[in-house]
Amino acid sequence: MLQTALNIDVRKTSKSRISELDMKNLQFGKSFSDHMFVATYEDGEWKKAEILPYGKMEISPSTSAFHYGQAIFEGMKAYRTDSGEINLFRPEANWKRLNISAERMAMPIISEELFMEGLAQLVNLDRNWVPSDKGTALYIRPFMISTDEFIGVKPSDTYKFIIITSPVGAYYNTPVRVLVETNFIRAVEGGIGYVKAAGNYGRSLFPTRLAQQRGYDQIIWTDARNHRFIEESGTMNAMFMIDDILITPPIGDTILAGITRDSVLTLARDWGYRVQERKISIDEVLDAHRKKTLQEAFGTGTAATIAHIAGIGFEGKDYELPPVEERIFSNRVAQELEAIKKGKSEDKHNWVFHVK
Ligand SMILES: *Cc1c(COP(=O)(O)O)cnc(C)c1O
């Protein structure tokens, strides 16, 4: 056992599995690196922090997370630069957001040191798992679950905070067709739409499957009151370029504050674009489409960075958007973010964290 500054016990695997991995054919979320980080909360504090060989864990059927869904997560990536260094992108933003989720779900806060040290040491130990081809990355999944073996309804007294990592291949940015959903909803005011809780995903699977059966890739969620205002695109934030103005719904309690969203808005402002964070209705988007002022529509998120929207389905009609090659802003911002993450473009906003 190695002891580190934060008392992270490190137990290394006796045999790396990396030779079994086909780095040229990576499937999203299927293979996991050699190690995992596990911290244990009990008696009112984070007690044990360990890096262990990735593997199965023994969990009781009465574990409270299974029953009442105290389960939250984050998603981020580690990138390999041309010189072989490993970069994280805005990891402290993930740490802050995890704590916002924790508070809403009555779960314990995680210190910046515990999050950052666990993350940096794990990624450093498994650095061979960070792929280097264009567009590839090591996907990082920090998450927290309640672990009381008790099926009474109350916040758990014990938790685990775990980080696992998974090498992911180049994301083929095939433009998506989206269906504007006017029946099911993702989030309501006063609810948990603004946090990365497992339940937000569970509830979206059935409506998304119905949309996919109708030939769409994703749903455009609308507001719970009137089904008129756009909320998010699948599990991404939604943005529209109309008449050279970048418009995106404002962060509130129904919209997840995406780190990609914030980064895209920051770059747009840097470049002198007009940016509006305000409510935008589907009528406004389709009206712009009719007037030919709708230049771009896209989703933003860690997985794809930018997902171009090729077409929008609404009330039985399909609206085609301009070809992706003509979309100046979304192509430029996708390229610039990739360049910053890979250390090829100046990191003006101090977004890059080097793993040493
Ligand atoms: C994670 C997530 C996003 C994107 O957030 P990023 O920090 O940009 O990855 C957007 N919407 C929802 C609902 C999400 O869960």
mmCIF file of C-alpha atoms in Angstrom, residues 36 38-40 54-67 70-71 143-151 156 158-162 164:
data_model
loop_
_atom_site.group_PDB
_atom_site.id
_atom_site.type_symbol
_atom_site.label_atom_id
_atom_site.label_comp_id
_atom_site.label_asym_id
_atom_site.label_seq_id
_atom_site.Cartn_x
_atom_site.Cartn_y
_atom_site.Cartn_z
ATOM 1 C CA MET A 36 -11.044 2.876 -9.763
ATOM 2 C CA VAL A 38 -13.504 4.697 -4.067
ATOM 3 C CA ALA A 39 -14.190 6.971 -1.078
ATOM 4 C CA THR A 40 -16.450 5.925 1.782
ATOM 5 C CA TYR A 54 -11.355 -1.957 -11.244
ATOM 6 C CA GLY A 55 -13.750 -4.733 -10.402
ATOM 7 C CA LYS A 56 -17.056 -5.896 -9.028
ATOM 8 C CA MET A 57 -18.201 -4.658 -5.666
ATOM 9 C CA GLU A 58 -20.322 -6.504 -3.175
ATOM 10 C CA ILE A 59 -23.570 -4.645 -2.591
ATOM 11 C CA SER A 60 -26.552 -5.675 -0.481
ATOM 12 C CA PRO A 61 -29.982 -5.889 -2.168
ATOM 13 C CA SER A 62 -31.295 -3.477 0.467
ATOM 14 C CA THR A 63 -28.802 -0.766 -0.535
ATOM 15 C CA SER A 64 -30.839 2.418 -0.480
ATOM 16 C CA ALA A 65 -29.642 3.808 -3.849
ATOM 17 C CA PHE A 66 -31.464 0.942 -5.603
ATOM 18 C CA HIS A 67 -34.762 1.865 -3.996
ATOM 19 C CA GLN A 70 -29.922 8.866 -4.158
ATOM 20 C CA ALA A 71 -27.553 8.582 -7.101
ATOM 21 C CA PHE A 143 -20.546 9.293 -9.163
ATOM 22 C CA MET A 144 -22.007 9.035 -5.690
ATOM 23 C CA ILE A 145 -24.534 6.532 -4.352
ATOM 24 C CA SER A 146 -26.225 6.036 -0.997
ATOM 25 C CA THR A 147 -25.239 2.748 0.627
ATOM 26 C CA ASP A 148 -27.304 2.281 3.797
ATOM 27 C CA GLU A 149 -28.674 -1.252 3.940
ATOM 28 C CA PHE A 150 -32.081 0.041 4.898
ATOM 29 C CA ILE A 151 -35.320 0.434 2.976
ATOM 30 C CA SER A 156 -28.786 7.500 3.818
ATOM 31 C CA THR A 158 -23.452 6.169 4.355
ATOM 32 C CA TYR A 159 -22.284 6.808 0.785
ATOM 33 C CA LYS A 160 -19.663 5.863 -1.721
ATOM 34 C CA PHE A 161 -18.027 8.317 -4.094
ATOM 35 C CA ILE A 162 -16.472 6.400 -6.966
ATOM 36 C CA ILE A 164 -14.260 4.978 -13.042
#
